[in-house]
XYZ file of C-alpha atoms in Angstrom:
307
model
C 0.045 -0.033 0.123
C 1.479 3.412 -1.012
C 1.229 6.301 1.573
C 1.544 9.686 0.311
C 3.237 12.112 2.671
C 2.316 15.735 2.693
C 5.215 18.163 2.510
C 6.208 19.595 5.883
C 7.434 23.211 6.608
C 10.421 23.536 9.114
C 11.371 26.902 10.781
C 15.243 26.982 10.902
C 17.359 30.231 11.441
C 14.495 32.386 10.483
C 13.940 30.792 7.505
C 10.966 28.639 6.141
C 12.234 25.575 4.463
C 9.850 23.045 2.517
C 10.940 19.387 3.321
C 10.590 17.198 0.207
C 8.194 14.412 0.755
C 11.022 12.080 -0.208
C 13.416 13.384 2.504
C 11.218 12.665 5.615
C 12.968 11.901 8.738
C 12.795 8.783 10.655
C 10.456 10.460 13.276
C 8.160 11.530 10.247
C 8.311 7.986 8.510
C 4.856 6.295 8.086
C 4.405 2.987 9.805
C 5.354 -0.142 7.994
C 2.482 -1.997 6.366
C 1.972 -4.973 8.656
C 2.185 -8.639 7.621
C -0.434 -10.943 8.918
C -1.220 -14.482 8.935
C -4.898 -14.129 7.547
C -5.452 -15.453 4.137
C -7.876 -12.370 3.673
C -7.834 -9.385 5.570
C -9.422 -5.809 5.242
C -9.591 -2.724 7.476
C -11.692 0.571 7.097
C -12.055 3.829 8.716
C -15.552 3.742 10.378
C -16.563 7.314 9.737
C -15.426 7.474 6.053
C -15.724 4.064 4.944
C -12.136 4.554 3.354
C -10.026 1.355 3.165
C -6.937 1.424 5.198
C -5.635 -2.115 4.409
C -6.110 -4.749 2.119
C -4.911 -8.364 1.689
C -7.138 -10.852 -0.732
C -9.822 -8.517 0.183
C -12.134 -9.678 -2.395
C -11.515 -13.448 -2.313
C -14.725 -15.349 -1.346
C -14.277 -17.338 1.812
C -16.238 -19.174 4.378
C -16.696 -17.212 7.707
C -17.874 -19.607 10.220
C -19.661 -17.823 13.217
C -18.810 -14.435 12.170
C -21.997 -14.892 10.110
C -23.773 -14.177 13.344
C -23.040 -10.413 12.695
C -25.340 -10.557 9.994
C -27.876 -12.721 12.088
C -27.886 -9.759 14.782
C -28.158 -7.081 12.265
C -31.112 -8.527 10.525
C -32.897 -8.924 13.797
C -31.973 -5.392 14.902
C -33.262 -3.862 11.601
C -36.658 -6.005 11.836
C -39.911 -3.933 11.495
C -41.337 -3.109 14.931
C -38.490 -4.541 16.884
C -39.210 -5.302 20.408
C -36.337 -6.123 22.493
C -38.376 -7.231 25.333
C -40.285 -9.979 23.282
C -40.204 -13.223 25.012
C -38.968 -16.304 23.207
C -39.218 -19.725 24.362
C -36.313 -22.176 23.869
C -37.466 -25.255 21.941
C -35.822 -28.740 22.017
C -35.283 -28.293 18.208
C -32.623 -25.646 18.982
C -30.598 -27.436 21.529
C -30.927 -30.719 19.531
C -29.433 -28.982 16.544
C -26.322 -27.712 18.481
C -25.552 -31.431 19.589
C -26.196 -32.682 16.208
C -23.743 -30.121 14.540
C -21.268 -29.880 17.177
C -22.033 -26.108 17.330
C -20.804 -23.622 19.835
C -23.595 -23.039 22.528
C -25.019 -20.590 24.807
C -26.093 -23.693 26.971
C -29.793 -22.507 26.566
C -32.394 -24.920 28.531
C -35.459 -26.255 26.899
C -38.535 -24.369 28.041
C -36.814 -21.284 29.418
C -38.016 -18.046 28.241
C -35.633 -15.182 27.225
C -36.012 -11.715 25.704
C -34.745 -10.841 22.262
C -32.062 -8.677 23.915
C -30.727 -11.390 25.949
C -30.718 -13.773 23.097
C -28.522 -11.282 21.171
C -25.945 -11.424 23.828
C -26.278 -15.227 23.767
C -25.753 -15.117 20.188
C -22.623 -12.610 19.992
C -20.653 -13.658 23.193
C -20.443 -17.178 23.654
C -21.436 -17.569 19.750
C -24.640 -19.773 20.706
C -25.855 -21.388 17.689
C -28.848 -22.378 19.814
C -29.557 -18.492 20.210
C -29.168 -18.105 16.401
C -31.575 -20.845 15.840
C -34.155 -19.321 18.417
C -33.824 -15.865 16.745
C -34.085 -17.021 13.148
C -37.188 -19.119 14.072
C -38.844 -16.275 15.952
C -37.881 -13.428 13.068
C -38.636 -15.520 9.972
C -42.049 -16.077 8.674
C -43.663 -19.239 7.763
C -45.981 -21.984 9.132
C -43.287 -24.123 10.625
C -39.601 -23.806 11.793
C -38.009 -24.850 8.610
C -39.988 -22.459 6.582
C -39.145 -19.538 9.182
C -35.472 -20.214 9.292
C -35.342 -20.238 5.447
C -37.313 -17.008 5.402
C -34.791 -15.576 7.896
C -31.673 -16.587 5.892
C -33.581 -15.049 2.718
C -33.663 -11.867 4.740
C -29.932 -11.948 5.262
C -29.267 -12.395 1.778
C -31.390 -9.361 0.893
C -29.627 -7.227 3.328
C -26.318 -8.103 1.616
C -27.672 -7.502 -1.731
C -29.168 -3.963 -0.377
C -25.468 -3.118 0.678
C -24.107 -4.090 -2.512
C -22.116 -6.846 -1.459
C -21.170 -9.028 -4.569
C -19.144 -11.612 -2.910
C -21.345 -12.806 -0.204
C -24.021 -15.404 0.230
C -25.582 -17.226 3.294
C -27.031 -20.561 3.468
C -27.296 -20.606 7.254
C -28.209 -18.363 10.154
C -25.034 -19.153 12.325
C -22.299 -20.038 9.958
C -22.708 -23.876 10.064
C -22.843 -24.185 6.230
C -25.552 -26.612 4.854
C -24.372 -26.439 1.327
C -20.989 -24.754 1.303
C -22.767 -21.767 -0.054
C -22.079 -19.630 3.045
C -19.263 -17.102 2.073
C -18.120 -13.548 2.083
C -14.937 -11.610 1.485
C -13.135 -9.563 3.926
C -14.062 -6.370 2.187
C -17.640 -7.380 2.202
C -17.557 -8.514 5.807
C -16.185 -4.983 6.741
C -18.940 -3.157 4.999
C -21.580 -5.506 6.472
C -20.204 -4.816 10.129
C -19.978 -1.111 9.306
C -23.838 -1.165 8.702
C -24.368 -3.160 11.876
C -22.411 -0.714 13.814
C -24.665 2.001 13.018
C -27.092 0.389 15.480
C -26.450 1.221 19.268
C -27.808 -1.754 20.480
C -25.418 -3.949 18.419
C -22.601 -1.837 19.683
C -23.516 -2.285 23.214
C -23.784 -6.037 22.655
C -20.540 -6.672 21.006
C -18.358 -4.708 23.260
C -19.278 -6.520 26.525
C -16.629 -8.964 27.819
C -19.561 -10.557 29.981
C -23.339 -10.564 30.064
C -25.551 -11.901 32.973
C -29.174 -12.737 32.022
C -31.827 -13.835 34.380
C -34.422 -15.961 32.339
C -37.696 -17.577 33.329
C -37.208 -21.459 33.438
C -39.759 -23.794 32.535
C -40.952 -24.474 36.203
C -41.377 -20.768 36.593
C -38.366 -20.158 38.558
C -35.575 -17.905 37.805
C -32.334 -19.245 35.825
C -29.226 -17.106 35.584
C -27.076 -17.419 32.566
C -23.418 -16.094 32.474
C -21.798 -15.582 29.074
C -18.287 -14.505 28.436
C -17.256 -12.993 25.094
C -15.067 -15.373 22.972
C -13.354 -12.259 21.487
C -10.196 -12.199 23.407
C -9.115 -8.750 21.901
C -11.756 -7.138 24.088
C -10.127 -6.156 27.456
C -6.589 -6.986 25.841
C -6.281 -4.201 23.145
C -6.899 -0.655 24.300
C -9.829 0.618 22.681
C -11.254 -2.570 21.337
C -15.028 -2.470 21.063
C -15.895 -5.735 19.238
C -17.020 -7.595 17.298
C -16.902 -11.335 16.680
C -14.946 -14.631 16.345
C -15.631 -17.423 14.114
C -13.833 -20.982 13.533
C -14.669 -23.657 11.210
C -13.000 -26.435 9.430
C -13.180 -24.714 5.953
C -13.396 -21.206 7.272
C -10.212 -21.462 9.696
C -9.927 -19.254 12.508
C -11.687 -15.704 11.724
C -12.132 -12.428 13.593
C -14.062 -9.263 12.809
C -12.862 -6.539 15.026
C -13.278 -2.895 15.976
C -11.451 -0.265 18.333
C -11.770 3.138 19.040
C -9.226 5.799 20.136
C -9.431 9.407 20.442
C -12.724 9.565 18.526
C -11.300 7.508 15.640
C -12.906 4.038 15.000
C -11.527 1.302 12.863
C -13.359 -1.948 11.545
C -11.402 -4.899 10.400
C -11.565 -8.491 9.080
C -9.143 -11.414 9.448
C -10.423 -14.517 7.503
C -8.380 -17.832 7.951
C -5.525 -16.746 9.968
C -3.196 -18.718 12.407
C -3.010 -15.747 14.642
C -6.208 -13.542 14.391
C -6.004 -11.512 17.515
C -2.283 -10.572 16.793
C -3.315 -9.833 13.100
C -6.020 -7.451 14.389
C -3.723 -5.749 16.862
C -1.182 -5.242 14.210
C -3.759 -3.858 11.688
C -5.225 -1.555 14.381
C -1.704 -0.384 15.278
C -1.193 0.479 11.574
C -4.282 2.592 11.897
C -3.661 4.159 15.100
C 0.215 4.527 14.420
C 0.764 2.709 17.691
C 2.578 -0.325 19.054
C 0.258 -1.903 21.395
C 0.501 -5.536 19.514
C 4.038 -5.915 20.786
C 3.182 -5.856 24.462
C -0.530 -7.114 24.351
C -1.482 -9.881 26.721
C -4.748 -11.797 25.524
C -7.495 -12.019 28.049
C -8.233 -15.491 29.459
C -11.520 -17.199 29.372
C -12.800 -18.635 32.529
C -12.571 -22.289 32.801
C -15.638 -23.977 31.068
C -16.445 -20.878 29.073
C -17.424 -21.318 25.330
C -14.428 -20.993 22.883
C -14.915 -20.026 19.263
């Protein structure tokens, strides 16, 4: 990536000397373009949408549970959204997680949770059971299969409305049914930028922990505690999201965001062996900092969901 430096003006012995852009001092030198492990990566300036970094940015790749960014965005842009709407957890949802070996929010059959609670169950522990519950509740049709298919259709229409040319969804959670669940790093960053315009989305994805009190099937209260699988949160100064994903075809993936001094960057790393360091390096490149060199990743509690 070429970086154009503006000429500087230096006051020396009473004379104004225009410095050549080709004679910049080491103190003025632009930060080196980082090398990342991700096969595809992209980062943009949230305010302007201007690209800051690209690597294989238009290559189509599976993105595993980062798909849930779109699940959340589709719910949050639904007409007449009521975040306090109550949804009962069905055996179909929990059986699906067991069958697919998916990440889980450990939802219990018969428990009643609100949409807002399920959004945290979706985005923090990456609950495929929560994704199923939301897709079933916000899709249309006479049965679960029809409603989830309808919801996935809404996800695809959202991508089309945003002009994403290298994106298609065949699932509500990233567990691809046909191998046709893919995006590009560029497209995913644009989708996440869209999602970030919603304050509830931003609130959900920046939390390292969320505690939800649900109504159990016996009428008593059940407390759920979910930890965010995005270890960048609490590790990289200014990190404010967004979502992990891991799959056999997708590899380790991370969609990330950070804000410092009023500047926000959103980035994507797809299929990388060191996704959190990749994210820190890219954010350092944007912020002109060196945080990645000393960053210590937040540890998840024993028994917490990994993704």
